[in-house]
Amino acid sequence: MKSPAAWRTWAVGAVVLAVAAALLVAVGPEGAGAGRAGTARGHRWITDRQGRALVLRGLSTAGDAKQTADGMPWIEEKDVAREHRALGTNFVRFLLQWRKVEPAPGTYDRTYLKRVAERVRWYGERGYHVLLDMHQDLYGPGTGGNGAPRWATETDGHTSAPTDPWELGYAEPGTVRAFDRFWGTVEGGGRDLRKHYVGALREVAGHFADDDTVIGYDLMNEPWGGSVQGPAFESGPLARLYQDGIDAIRTVDRDHWLFVEPSAIGSNWGFATGLPRLDDPRGDGDEARIAYAPHLYPLPMDLGGGYTGDTKGRVDASLRAWREQTEKTARRLGAPVVIGEFGLDVGLPGAMEYVEKVQRMADEMGAGFAYWSNDPGSWAPWDAEMKPTVLLPVLDRPYPRAVAGDPVSYRWDEAEKTLTVSWRGVAGVRGGTEVYLPERHFPEGGRTEGGGRQEWNPKSRTLTLSSGPGAHSVRITPRG
Ligand code: 9MR
């Protein structure tokens, strides 16, 4: 028998899912998303210190950091080296926990931040860009999740029971109340928890302000509004917290990118978000460095389905809707897009076709991505024994890591074994266009047509193309 609380959770969950399913059907197969290959005018790019546009490709590290005693992910330096060798990635989304940053109110743990910095260095030495992600699920350990410190968890006696799937825990009374107290949307409560959260963000940014390996900060993983939902949440408490966080970070760090996520429920499945435009004190327009980092988990997959049969059509509809909504929101925010998370059990039917489809979509959108996650196991490119899974060869894919100008398009055609990259050189950008050519497709390196002067580094498997301003296009096929 389920307890009354469990039934209530299921009832809430069932309503959420039923509404979602109805909306998905309403979106229909012609939902949109087709059209723009490469980039449109006005598309923003995340740039490196040399002004090159970055195509960010990588994984989150790591889910286990939600629970480890020191808050560190499972990786050692050799695992970072392996990840780089096996996948040629240039990006990692590194999980942080507020409770580790600020273990007691107003007390920051520098030892924790130094441990993070040591791992950031392992990535930096291999050319990675690291996104520091202030992670949470289900608020914090006090409500069956992770992220927030216990001293910042006010449930007023309400409790949270474990649920399956875990996301339904967002509807548990203790979790809802903890979020309501955090957002200040119910009467009463003690401390100003948002002020503490913003202080913790500023502390992290102060620690990493001069670290060139860090690309930016993900201000909150999968925000949840508690009892305030939809646009009322996103344009209200969430936008205010983001703006306060951005303003605070900019007092100590002028240059790193600030990544914002929409409320996860709904947006992860392709529904609209009410997240409004935010101000970056470093400047408007091209000066602003705010990136949009929504997650992508089509609902049929959230419910454990694969990419096959009837589900496939529904996932495709969800993907089209997701792309349309993401591009719309990114335009509103004036922000480049990074898919902050997508992922699934790699053993599900059609899973690899789905991953490849998302990768192609990311290429077309000019979006970065961080696959969830690098924890050895059933979702990862390696299993618990560190043996490659079917995902590894799918993620190990050629792409331009950095482009010396504005990318116009890039496309990998596996059947034709051809990577094409087009861009407009921009005056003032330093360094060349760097292309990763994996051994599995380019054992002897690449043969190029176009692209200017070139240099091949067989160790990092990077082809560097040096070309000036103007339009460029290069076609790369395997040598030999
Ligand atoms: O994969 C993670 C699962 O093992 C955990 O039980 C769960 C709750 O902490 O989190 C999962 O990871 C999620 C991530 O934290 C946020 N986005 C969705 C991920 C997959 O469900």
Short mmCIF file of C-alpha atoms and ligand atoms in Angstrom, two decimals:
data_model
loop_
_atom_site.label_atom_id
_atom_site.label_comp_id
_atom_site.label_asym_id
_atom_site.label_seq_id
_atom_site.Cartn_x
_atom_site.Cartn_y
_atom_site.Cartn_z
CA MET A 1 0.00 0.00 0.00
CA LYS A 2 1.20 3.47 -0.77
CA SER A 3 0.99 6.03 2.04
CA PRO A 4 -1.34 9.04 1.53
CA ALA A 5 1.76 11.22 0.93
CA ALA A 6 2.98 8.84 -1.74
CA TRP A 7 -0.42 8.87 -3.42
CA ARG A 8 -0.41 12.66 -3.37
CA THR A 9 3.01 12.71 -4.98
CA TRP A 10 1.82 10.36 -7.64
CA ALA A 11 -1.33 12.38 -8.20
CA VAL A 12 0.70 15.58 -8.67
CA GLY A 13 3.15 13.75 -10.88
CA ALA A 14 0.42 12.20 -12.96
CA VAL A 15 -1.23 15.59 -13.51
CA VAL A 16 2.09 17.16 -14.54
CA LEU A 17 2.80 14.31 -16.93
CA ALA A 18 -0.73 14.26 -18.38
CA VAL A 19 -0.63 18.00 -19.07
CA ALA A 20 2.79 17.57 -20.60
CA ALA A 21 1.66 14.73 -22.83
CA ALA A 22 -1.33 16.76 -24.03
CA LEU A 23 0.92 19.72 -24.83
CA LEU A 24 3.36 17.50 -26.66
CA VAL A 25 0.62 16.19 -28.88
CA ALA A 26 -0.60 19.75 -29.44
CA VAL A 27 2.87 20.81 -30.60
CA GLY A 28 2.53 18.23 -33.37
CA PRO A 29 5.06 17.00 -35.86
CA GLU A 30 5.27 20.32 -37.70
CA GLY A 31 6.26 22.09 -34.49
CA ALA A 32 9.14 23.94 -36.21
CA GLY A 33 12.86 24.08 -35.64
CA ALA A 34 13.71 23.36 -39.26
CA GLY A 35 15.47 25.85 -41.42
CA ARG A 36 18.53 27.64 -40.20
CA ALA A 37 21.62 25.65 -40.87
CA GLY A 38 24.69 26.99 -39.14
CA THR A 39 24.14 30.43 -37.82
CA ALA A 40 21.99 33.41 -38.55
CA ARG A 41 23.04 37.02 -38.33
CA GLY A 42 23.12 38.17 -34.77
CA HIS A 43 23.88 34.70 -33.44
CA ARG A 44 26.11 35.04 -30.40
CA TRP A 45 29.16 32.88 -29.80
CA ILE A 46 31.03 32.13 -26.64
CA THR A 47 34.57 33.26 -27.35
CA ASP A 48 37.95 32.46 -25.87
CA ARG A 49 40.58 35.01 -24.82
CA GLN A 50 41.80 35.20 -28.43
CA GLY A 51 38.35 36.11 -29.67
CA ARG A 52 37.73 32.75 -31.36
CA ALA A 53 34.22 31.26 -31.36
CA LEU A 54 34.12 28.12 -29.25
CA VAL A 55 32.24 24.99 -30.15
CA LEU A 56 31.93 23.40 -26.72
CA ARG A 57 31.69 19.60 -26.64
CA GLY A 58 31.95 17.60 -23.46
CA LEU A 59 30.40 15.91 -20.44
CA SER A 60 29.34 16.77 -16.92
CA THR A 61 31.69 15.63 -14.16
CA ALA A 62 30.24 14.14 -12.16
CA GLY A 63 27.00 13.00 -10.59
CA ASP A 64 28.83 11.33 -7.73
CA ALA A 65 30.15 14.71 -6.52
CA LYS A 66 26.64 15.26 -5.12
CA GLN A 67 27.46 12.75 -2.38
CA THR A 68 31.20 12.30 -1.88
CA ALA A 69 32.58 13.38 1.50
CA ASP A 70 34.86 16.08 0.04
CA GLY A 71 32.40 17.04 -2.72
CA MET A 72 34.85 16.02 -5.45
CA PRO A 73 33.92 13.97 -8.52
CA TRP A 74 35.40 10.46 -8.97
CA ILE A 75 38.03 11.56 -11.49
CA GLU A 76 41.77 11.48 -11.03
CA GLU A 77 44.09 13.30 -13.40
CA LYS A 78 44.58 10.14 -15.47
CA ASP A 79 40.82 10.00 -16.06
CA VAL A 80 40.85 13.53 -17.43
CA ALA A 81 43.68 12.50 -19.75
CA ARG A 82 41.69 9.44 -20.79
CA GLU A 83 38.52 11.47 -21.43
CA HIS A 84 40.49 13.85 -23.62
CA ARG A 85 42.18 11.04 -25.54
CA ALA A 86 39.01 9.01 -25.99
CA LEU A 87 36.62 11.77 -27.00
CA GLY A 88 38.63 14.83 -28.01
CA THR A 89 36.33 16.98 -25.89
CA ASN A 90 37.14 20.60 -25.03
CA PHE A 91 34.49 21.25 -22.39
CA VAL A 92 33.40 20.01 -19.00
CA ARG A 93 30.52 21.00 -16.76
CA PHE A 94 31.92 20.63 -13.27
CA LEU A 95 29.46 20.14 -10.41
CA LEU A 96 29.69 22.31 -7.30
CA GLN A 97 27.51 22.17 -4.20
CA TRP A 98 26.40 25.26 -2.29
CA ARG A 99 26.62 23.24 0.97
CA LYS A 100 30.33 22.65 0.31
CA VAL A 101 31.04 26.27 -0.63
CA GLU A 102 29.27 27.66 2.45
CA PRO A 103 29.16 24.89 5.10
CA ALA A 104 28.08 27.33 7.83
CA PRO A 105 26.25 30.63 7.29
CA GLY A 106 28.76 33.18 5.97
CA THR A 107 31.70 30.75 6.29
CA TYR A 108 33.29 29.71 3.01
CA ASP A 109 35.42 26.61 2.61
CA ARG A 110 38.58 27.66 0.75
CA THR A 111 39.96 24.11 0.94
CA TYR A 112 36.98 22.92 -1.09
CA LEU A 113 37.51 25.65 -3.69
CA LYS A 114 41.23 24.79 -3.88
CA ARG A 115 40.36 21.15 -4.54
CA VAL A 116 38.06 22.30 -7.31
CA ALA A 117 40.86 24.53 -8.67
CA GLU A 118 43.27 21.57 -8.73
CA ARG A 119 40.83 19.63 -10.92
CA VAL A 120 40.18 22.66 -13.11
CA ARG A 121 43.95 22.73 -13.69
CA TRP A 122 43.92 19.08 -14.86
CA TYR A 123 41.39 20.08 -17.49
CA GLY A 124 43.15 23.34 -18.32
CA GLU A 125 46.41 21.58 -19.08
CA ARG A 126 44.58 19.69 -21.81
CA GLY A 127 42.94 22.73 -23.35
CA TYR A 128 39.50 22.30 -21.76
CA HIS A 129 37.04 25.05 -20.86
CA VAL A 130 35.37 24.43 -17.51
CA LEU A 131 31.86 25.51 -16.61
CA LEU A 132 31.39 25.60 -12.83
CA ASP A 133 27.84 24.43 -12.16
CA MET A 134 26.14 25.28 -8.88
CA HIS A 135 24.26 22.01 -8.78
CA GLN A 136 21.17 20.95 -6.86
CA ASP A 137 18.52 18.30 -7.18
CA LEU A 138 15.42 18.37 -4.94
CA TYR A 139 16.89 21.34 -3.01
CA GLY A 140 19.34 19.63 -0.61
CA PRO A 141 20.21 16.62 1.55
CA GLY A 142 17.62 17.79 4.09
CA THR A 143 14.88 17.09 1.53
CA GLY A 144 16.28 13.94 -0.06
CA GLY A 145 18.45 15.72 -2.62
CA ASN A 146 21.72 17.57 -2.88
CA GLY A 147 22.96 21.13 -3.20
CA ALA A 148 21.73 23.36 -0.38
CA PRO A 149 23.27 23.23 3.11
CA ARG A 150 21.12 21.84 5.91
CA TRP A 151 21.28 25.18 7.71
CA ALA A 152 19.59 26.70 4.67
CA THR A 153 16.82 24.08 4.54
CA GLU A 154 13.62 25.28 6.19
CA THR A 155 10.73 22.84 5.82
CA ASP A 156 8.52 23.95 8.75
CA GLY A 157 8.08 20.31 9.73
CA HIS A 158 7.04 19.10 6.27
CA THR A 159 8.86 16.02 5.03
CA SER A 160 9.96 14.53 1.73
CA ALA A 161 9.75 10.84 0.92
CA PRO A 162 11.84 9.12 -1.75
CA THR A 163 10.08 8.79 -5.11
CA ASP A 164 10.53 6.89 -8.33
CA PRO A 165 11.33 8.50 -10.70
CA TRP A 166 13.41 10.78 -8.53
CA GLU A 167 12.09 13.98 -10.20
CA LEU A 168 8.68 13.46 -8.61
CA GLY A 169 10.39 14.36 -5.33
CA TYR A 170 10.02 18.00 -6.43
CA ALA A 171 6.33 17.65 -5.48
CA GLU A 172 7.08 16.34 -1.95
CA PRO A 173 5.83 18.75 0.75
CA GLY A 174 9.20 19.24 2.46
CA THR A 175 10.90 20.02 -0.85
CA VAL A 176 8.19 22.43 -1.95
CA ARG A 177 8.40 24.26 1.40
CA ALA A 178 12.21 24.41 1.34
CA PHE A 179 12.05 26.06 -2.10
CA ASP A 180 9.27 28.41 -1.00
CA ARG A 181 11.37 29.49 1.98
CA PHE A 182 14.40 29.91 -0.26
CA TRP A 183 12.52 32.07 -2.77
CA GLY A 184 10.77 33.93 0.04
CA THR A 185 7.35 33.18 -1.44
CA VAL A 186 5.71 32.12 1.86
CA GLU A 187 5.33 34.23 4.98
CA GLY A 188 7.80 33.77 7.81
CA GLY A 189 11.18 32.14 7.72
CA GLY A 190 14.50 33.10 9.22
CA ARG A 191 17.56 34.03 7.19
CA ASP A 192 17.62 35.64 3.78
CA LEU A 193 18.71 32.47 2.01
CA ARG A 194 18.95 34.08 -1.42
CA LYS A 195 21.45 36.57 -0.05
CA HIS A 196 23.57 33.65 1.15
CA TYR A 197 23.28 31.89 -2.20
CA VAL A 198 24.38 35.02 -4.05
CA GLY A 199 27.24 35.41 -1.56
CA ALA A 200 28.34 31.85 -2.31
CA LEU A 201 28.26 32.55 -6.07
CA ARG A 202 30.38 35.67 -5.52
CA GLU A 203 32.84 33.66 -3.41
CA VAL A 204 33.24 31.07 -6.17
CA ALA A 205 33.67 33.77 -8.81
CA GLY A 206 36.22 35.61 -6.64
CA HIS A 207 38.24 32.42 -6.40
CA PHE A 208 38.22 31.75 -10.16
CA ALA A 209 38.10 35.28 -11.62
CA ASP A 210 41.67 35.04 -12.99
CA ASP A 211 41.47 31.40 -14.05
CA ASP A 212 41.47 31.25 -17.85
CA THR A 213 40.41 27.61 -17.90
CA VAL A 214 37.07 28.55 -16.37
CA ILE A 215 34.63 29.64 -19.07
CA GLY A 216 31.90 30.66 -16.64
CA TYR A 217 29.37 29.83 -13.96
CA ASP A 218 26.07 27.98 -14.24
CA LEU A 219 24.09 29.94 -11.64
CA MET A 220 21.67 27.17 -10.64
CA ASN A 221 21.04 23.65 -11.88
CA GLU A 222 17.43 22.94 -12.89
CA PRO A 223 15.69 25.63 -10.84
CA TRP A 224 12.34 24.72 -9.30
CA GLY A 225 9.78 27.25 -8.11
CA GLY A 226 8.17 25.24 -5.30
CA SER A 227 4.56 26.42 -5.15
CA VAL A 228 5.14 29.25 -7.65
CA GLN A 229 5.44 27.88 -11.17
CA GLY A 230 5.69 28.89 -14.80
CA PRO A 231 6.29 32.49 -15.93
CA ALA A 232 5.31 33.75 -12.46
CA PHE A 233 8.36 31.97 -11.11
CA GLU A 234 10.77 32.56 -13.96
CA SER A 235 10.07 36.26 -14.46
CA GLY A 236 9.74 36.80 -10.69
CA PRO A 237 11.90 35.12 -8.03
CA LEU A 238 14.18 33.29 -10.48
CA ALA A 239 14.99 36.35 -12.61
CA ARG A 240 15.62 38.42 -9.46
CA LEU A 241 18.01 35.82 -8.07
CA TYR A 242 19.85 35.59 -11.39
CA GLN A 243 20.12 39.37 -11.65
CA ASP A 244 21.41 39.63 -8.08
CA GLY A 245 23.85 36.78 -8.76
CA ILE A 246 25.09 38.40 -11.98
CA ASP A 247 25.52 41.80 -10.31
CA ALA A 248 27.41 40.23 -7.39
CA ILE A 249 29.69 38.13 -9.61
CA ARG A 250 30.50 41.17 -11.74
CA THR A 251 31.88 42.97 -8.66
CA VAL A 252 34.69 40.38 -8.58
CA ASP A 253 34.80 38.92 -12.10
CA ARG A 254 34.27 41.07 -15.17
CA ASP A 255 34.86 38.57 -17.93
CA HIS A 256 33.63 35.05 -17.35
CA TRP A 257 30.34 33.94 -18.87
CA LEU A 258 27.20 33.66 -16.76
CA PHE A 259 25.05 30.68 -17.72
CA VAL A 260 21.37 30.73 -16.87
CA GLU A 261 18.89 27.87 -16.96
CA PRO A 262 15.11 28.02 -17.23
CA SER A 263 12.82 26.23 -14.78
CA ALA A 264 13.59 22.62 -15.72
CA ILE A 265 10.14 21.05 -15.58
CA GLY A 266 8.58 21.88 -18.92
CA SER A 267 11.57 23.48 -20.65
CA ASN A 268 13.50 20.20 -20.53
CA TRP A 269 10.65 18.74 -22.60
CA GLY A 270 10.32 21.60 -25.09
CA PHE A 271 7.75 23.93 -23.51
CA ALA A 272 8.08 27.70 -23.46
CA THR A 273 9.99 29.46 -20.70
CA GLY A 274 9.20 32.87 -19.26
CA LEU A 275 12.81 33.68 -18.42
CA PRO A 276 13.25 37.40 -19.20
CA ARG A 277 16.29 39.22 -20.56
CA LEU A 278 18.90 39.91 -17.87
CA ASP A 279 21.40 42.76 -17.64
CA ASP A 280 25.11 42.22 -17.65
CA PRO A 281 26.84 45.12 -15.87
CA ARG A 282 29.88 44.62 -18.16
CA GLY A 283 27.83 46.08 -21.03
CA ASP A 284 24.99 45.66 -23.52
CA GLY A 285 24.89 43.85 -26.85
CA ASP A 286 28.17 42.21 -27.79
CA GLU A 287 29.72 43.19 -24.48
CA ALA A 288 27.25 41.13 -22.44
CA ARG A 289 28.36 37.64 -21.49
CA ILE A 290 25.20 35.83 -20.54
CA ALA A 291 24.72 32.34 -22.01
CA TYR A 292 21.54 30.28 -22.09
CA ALA A 293 21.99 26.70 -20.87
CA PRO A 294 18.72 24.74 -20.93
CA HIS A 295 18.64 20.96 -20.46
CA LEU A 296 17.15 18.55 -22.94
CA TYR A 297 15.23 15.49 -21.73
CA PRO A 298 12.27 14.77 -24.02
CA LEU A 299 9.40 13.61 -21.81
CA PRO A 300 8.97 10.10 -23.26
CA MET A 301 12.62 9.54 -22.35
CA ASP A 302 12.27 11.05 -18.90
CA LEU A 303 9.69 8.32 -18.40
CA GLY A 304 12.26 5.69 -19.31
CA GLY A 305 11.40 5.12 -22.96
CA GLY A 306 13.91 4.66 -25.77
CA TYR A 307 14.01 6.13 -29.26
CA THR A 308 11.94 3.60 -31.11
CA GLY A 309 8.42 2.77 -32.29
CA ASP A 310 5.68 5.25 -31.35
CA THR A 311 7.95 6.96 -28.87
CA LYS A 312 10.32 8.04 -31.63
CA GLY A 313 7.76 10.33 -33.25
CA ARG A 314 6.92 11.86 -29.89
CA VAL A 315 10.59 12.41 -29.08
CA ASP A 316 11.10 14.04 -32.50
CA ALA A 317 8.15 16.37 -31.86
CA SER A 318 9.61 17.19 -28.48
CA LEU A 319 13.03 17.91 -30.04
CA ARG A 320 11.53 20.27 -32.61
CA ALA A 321 9.57 22.10 -29.95
CA TRP A 322 12.64 22.25 -27.72
CA ARG A 323 14.75 23.75 -30.47
CA GLU A 324 12.12 26.32 -31.39
CA GLN A 325 11.66 27.40 -27.78
CA THR A 326 15.38 27.43 -27.06
CA GLU A 327 16.18 29.61 -30.07
CA LYS A 328 13.34 31.97 -29.19
CA THR A 329 14.53 32.35 -25.60
CA ALA A 330 18.15 32.73 -26.67
CA ARG A 331 17.15 35.61 -28.98
CA ARG A 332 15.24 37.24 -26.15
CA LEU A 333 18.25 36.91 -23.85
CA GLY A 334 20.75 37.90 -26.57
CA ALA A 335 22.64 34.78 -25.53
CA PRO A 336 24.54 31.90 -27.13
CA VAL A 337 23.20 28.43 -26.33
CA VAL A 338 24.87 25.55 -24.54
CA ILE A 339 22.83 22.39 -23.97
CA GLY A 340 23.74 22.15 -20.31
CA GLU A 341 22.66 18.50 -20.13
CA PHE A 342 21.26 15.76 -22.28
CA GLY A 343 21.71 12.04 -21.80
CA LEU A 344 20.09 8.66 -21.37
CA ASP A 345 20.74 5.02 -20.60
CA VAL A 346 22.85 4.00 -23.57
CA GLY A 347 21.29 0.53 -23.56
CA LEU A 348 17.81 1.81 -24.46
CA PRO A 349 16.60 0.90 -27.95
CA GLY A 350 17.60 3.59 -30.44
CA ALA A 351 19.66 5.46 -27.84
CA MET A 352 22.63 6.03 -30.14
CA GLU A 353 20.45 7.25 -33.00
CA TYR A 354 19.01 9.76 -30.55
CA VAL A 355 22.44 10.93 -29.34
CA GLU A 356 23.60 11.41 -32.93
CA LYS A 357 20.42 13.34 -33.71
CA VAL A 358 21.00 15.69 -30.79
CA GLN A 359 24.62 16.19 -31.86
CA ARG A 360 23.51 17.14 -35.37
CA MET A 361 20.91 19.50 -33.93
CA ALA A 362 23.58 21.12 -31.74
CA ASP A 363 25.79 21.58 -34.83
CA GLU A 364 22.93 23.19 -36.75
CA MET A 365 22.05 25.45 -33.86
CA GLY A 366 25.63 26.50 -33.22
CA ALA A 367 25.12 25.27 -29.66
CA GLY A 368 27.59 23.70 -27.26
CA PHE A 369 26.69 20.71 -25.12
CA ALA A 370 27.61 18.78 -22.01
CA TYR A 371 26.42 15.18 -22.12
CA TRP A 372 25.12 13.87 -18.76
CA SER A 373 27.44 12.45 -17.51
CA ASN A 374 30.93 10.93 -17.22
CA ASP A 375 30.04 8.77 -14.17
CA PRO A 376 31.10 5.24 -15.16
CA GLY A 377 27.91 3.24 -15.71
CA SER A 378 24.90 2.78 -17.93
CA TRP A 379 24.60 6.38 -19.18
CA ALA A 380 28.29 6.97 -19.83
CA PRO A 381 30.87 6.36 -22.57
CA TRP A 382 32.47 3.85 -20.14
CA ASP A 383 30.93 1.21 -17.90
CA ALA A 384 31.67 0.52 -14.24
CA GLU A 385 34.82 -1.39 -15.27
CA MET A 386 35.89 1.54 -17.46
CA LYS A 387 35.28 -0.46 -20.63
CA PRO A 388 33.93 1.63 -23.54
CA THR A 389 30.16 1.51 -24.05
CA VAL A 390 28.36 1.96 -27.38
CA LEU A 391 28.25 5.68 -26.61
CA LEU A 392 31.99 6.25 -26.85
CA PRO A 393 32.36 6.02 -30.65
CA VAL A 394 29.21 8.13 -31.11
CA LEU A 395 30.52 10.98 -28.96
CA ASP A 396 34.03 10.75 -30.45
CA ARG A 397 33.18 12.85 -33.46
CA PRO A 398 35.08 15.44 -35.54
CA TYR A 399 34.27 19.10 -34.88
CA PRO A 400 35.90 22.53 -34.93
CA ARG A 401 36.95 23.21 -31.34
CA ALA A 402 37.59 26.90 -31.94
CA VAL A 403 36.87 29.02 -35.00
CA ALA A 404 38.91 32.09 -35.92
CA GLY A 405 35.92 34.30 -36.67
CA ASP A 406 32.17 33.82 -36.92
CA PRO A 407 31.19 30.25 -37.77
CA VAL A 408 28.70 30.03 -40.65
CA SER A 409 28.21 26.26 -40.47
CA TYR A 410 29.96 23.04 -39.56
CA ARG A 411 28.78 19.60 -40.41
CA TRP A 412 30.08 16.05 -40.05
CA ASP A 413 28.80 13.60 -42.64
CA GLU A 414 29.75 10.17 -41.34
CA ALA A 415 28.63 8.25 -44.44
CA GLU A 416 30.82 10.48 -46.65
CA LYS A 417 33.52 10.81 -43.98
CA THR A 418 33.55 14.54 -44.61
CA LEU A 419 33.71 17.43 -42.19
CA THR A 420 32.89 20.83 -43.65
CA VAL A 421 33.49 24.05 -41.76
CA SER A 422 32.66 27.54 -43.02
CA TRP A 423 33.35 30.82 -41.28
CA ARG A 424 33.90 34.51 -41.76
CA GLY A 425 37.28 35.69 -40.54
CA VAL A 426 36.97 38.61 -38.16
CA ALA A 427 39.69 41.21 -37.78
CA GLY A 428 41.32 41.20 -34.37
CA VAL A 429 40.77 37.50 -33.71
CA ARG A 430 44.06 35.78 -32.87
CA GLY A 431 45.05 32.17 -33.52
CA GLY A 432 43.79 29.63 -36.02
CA THR A 433 40.70 27.50 -36.47
CA GLU A 434 41.30 24.26 -34.55
CA VAL A 435 39.63 21.10 -35.79
CA TYR A 436 39.56 17.78 -33.91
CA LEU A 437 39.97 14.75 -36.17
CA PRO A 438 39.49 11.49 -34.22
CA GLU A 439 41.66 8.52 -35.01
CA ARG A 440 38.63 6.30 -35.66
CA HIS A 441 37.68 8.38 -38.71
CA PHE A 442 41.00 10.04 -39.63
CA PRO A 443 43.73 7.49 -38.80
CA GLU A 444 46.31 9.31 -40.94
CA GLY A 445 44.96 12.82 -40.37
CA GLY A 446 42.93 14.90 -42.79
CA ARG A 447 43.15 15.96 -46.41
CA THR A 448 41.80 19.47 -46.85
CA GLU A 449 40.31 21.59 -49.61
CA GLY A 450 40.40 25.27 -48.64
CA GLY A 451 41.01 26.76 -45.23
CA GLY A 452 44.42 28.38 -45.70
CA ARG A 453 47.77 27.39 -44.18
CA GLN A 454 47.60 24.33 -41.96
CA GLU A 455 49.39 22.40 -39.27
CA TRP A 456 48.60 18.90 -37.98
CA ASN A 457 49.34 17.86 -34.40
CA PRO A 458 49.02 14.06 -34.36
CA LYS A 459 49.21 13.88 -30.57
CA SER A 460 46.23 16.08 -29.84
CA ARG A 461 44.76 15.15 -33.24
CA THR A 462 44.21 18.83 -33.94
CA LEU A 463 44.40 20.44 -37.36
CA THR A 464 45.04 24.17 -37.09
CA LEU A 465 44.00 26.32 -40.07
CA SER A 466 45.43 29.82 -40.35
CA SER A 467 43.46 32.20 -42.48
CA GLY A 468 42.74 35.91 -42.41
CA PRO A 469 39.56 37.95 -42.65
CA GLY A 470 36.94 37.15 -45.28
CA ALA A 471 34.88 34.07 -46.04
CA HIS A 472 36.44 30.64 -45.66
CA SER A 473 35.24 27.13 -46.20
CA VAL A 474 37.15 23.91 -45.69
CA ARG A 475 36.27 20.34 -46.58
CA ILE A 476 38.19 17.70 -44.67
CA THR A 477 38.32 14.01 -45.62
CA PRO A 478 40.56 11.21 -44.30
CA ARG A 479 44.11 11.16 -45.66
CA GLY A 480 45.49 7.99 -47.14
O1 9MR B 1 21.60 10.60 -13.00
C1 9MR B 1 21.35 11.14 -11.71
C2 9MR B 1 20.69 10.11 -10.80
O2 9MR B 1 21.57 9.03 -10.61
C3 9MR B 1 20.34 10.75 -9.46
O3 9MR B 1 19.60 9.84 -8.69
C4 9MR B 1 19.49 12.00 -9.70
C5 9MR B 1 19.17 12.75 -8.41
O4 9MR B 1 20.33 13.34 -7.86
O5 9MR B 1 20.16 12.90 -10.56
C6 9MR B 1 20.45 12.34 -11.83
O6 9MR B 1 21.08 13.34 -12.59
C7 9MR B 1 20.23 14.39 -13.01
C8 9MR B 1 20.93 15.72 -12.82
O7 9MR B 1 21.34 15.90 -11.48
C9 9MR B 1 20.02 16.85 -13.22
N1 9MR B 1 19.47 16.67 -14.54
C10 9MR B 1 18.91 15.37 -14.86
C11 9MR B 1 19.90 14.27 -14.51
C12 9MR B 1 19.36 12.90 -14.92
O8 9MR B 1 18.16 12.60 -14.27
#
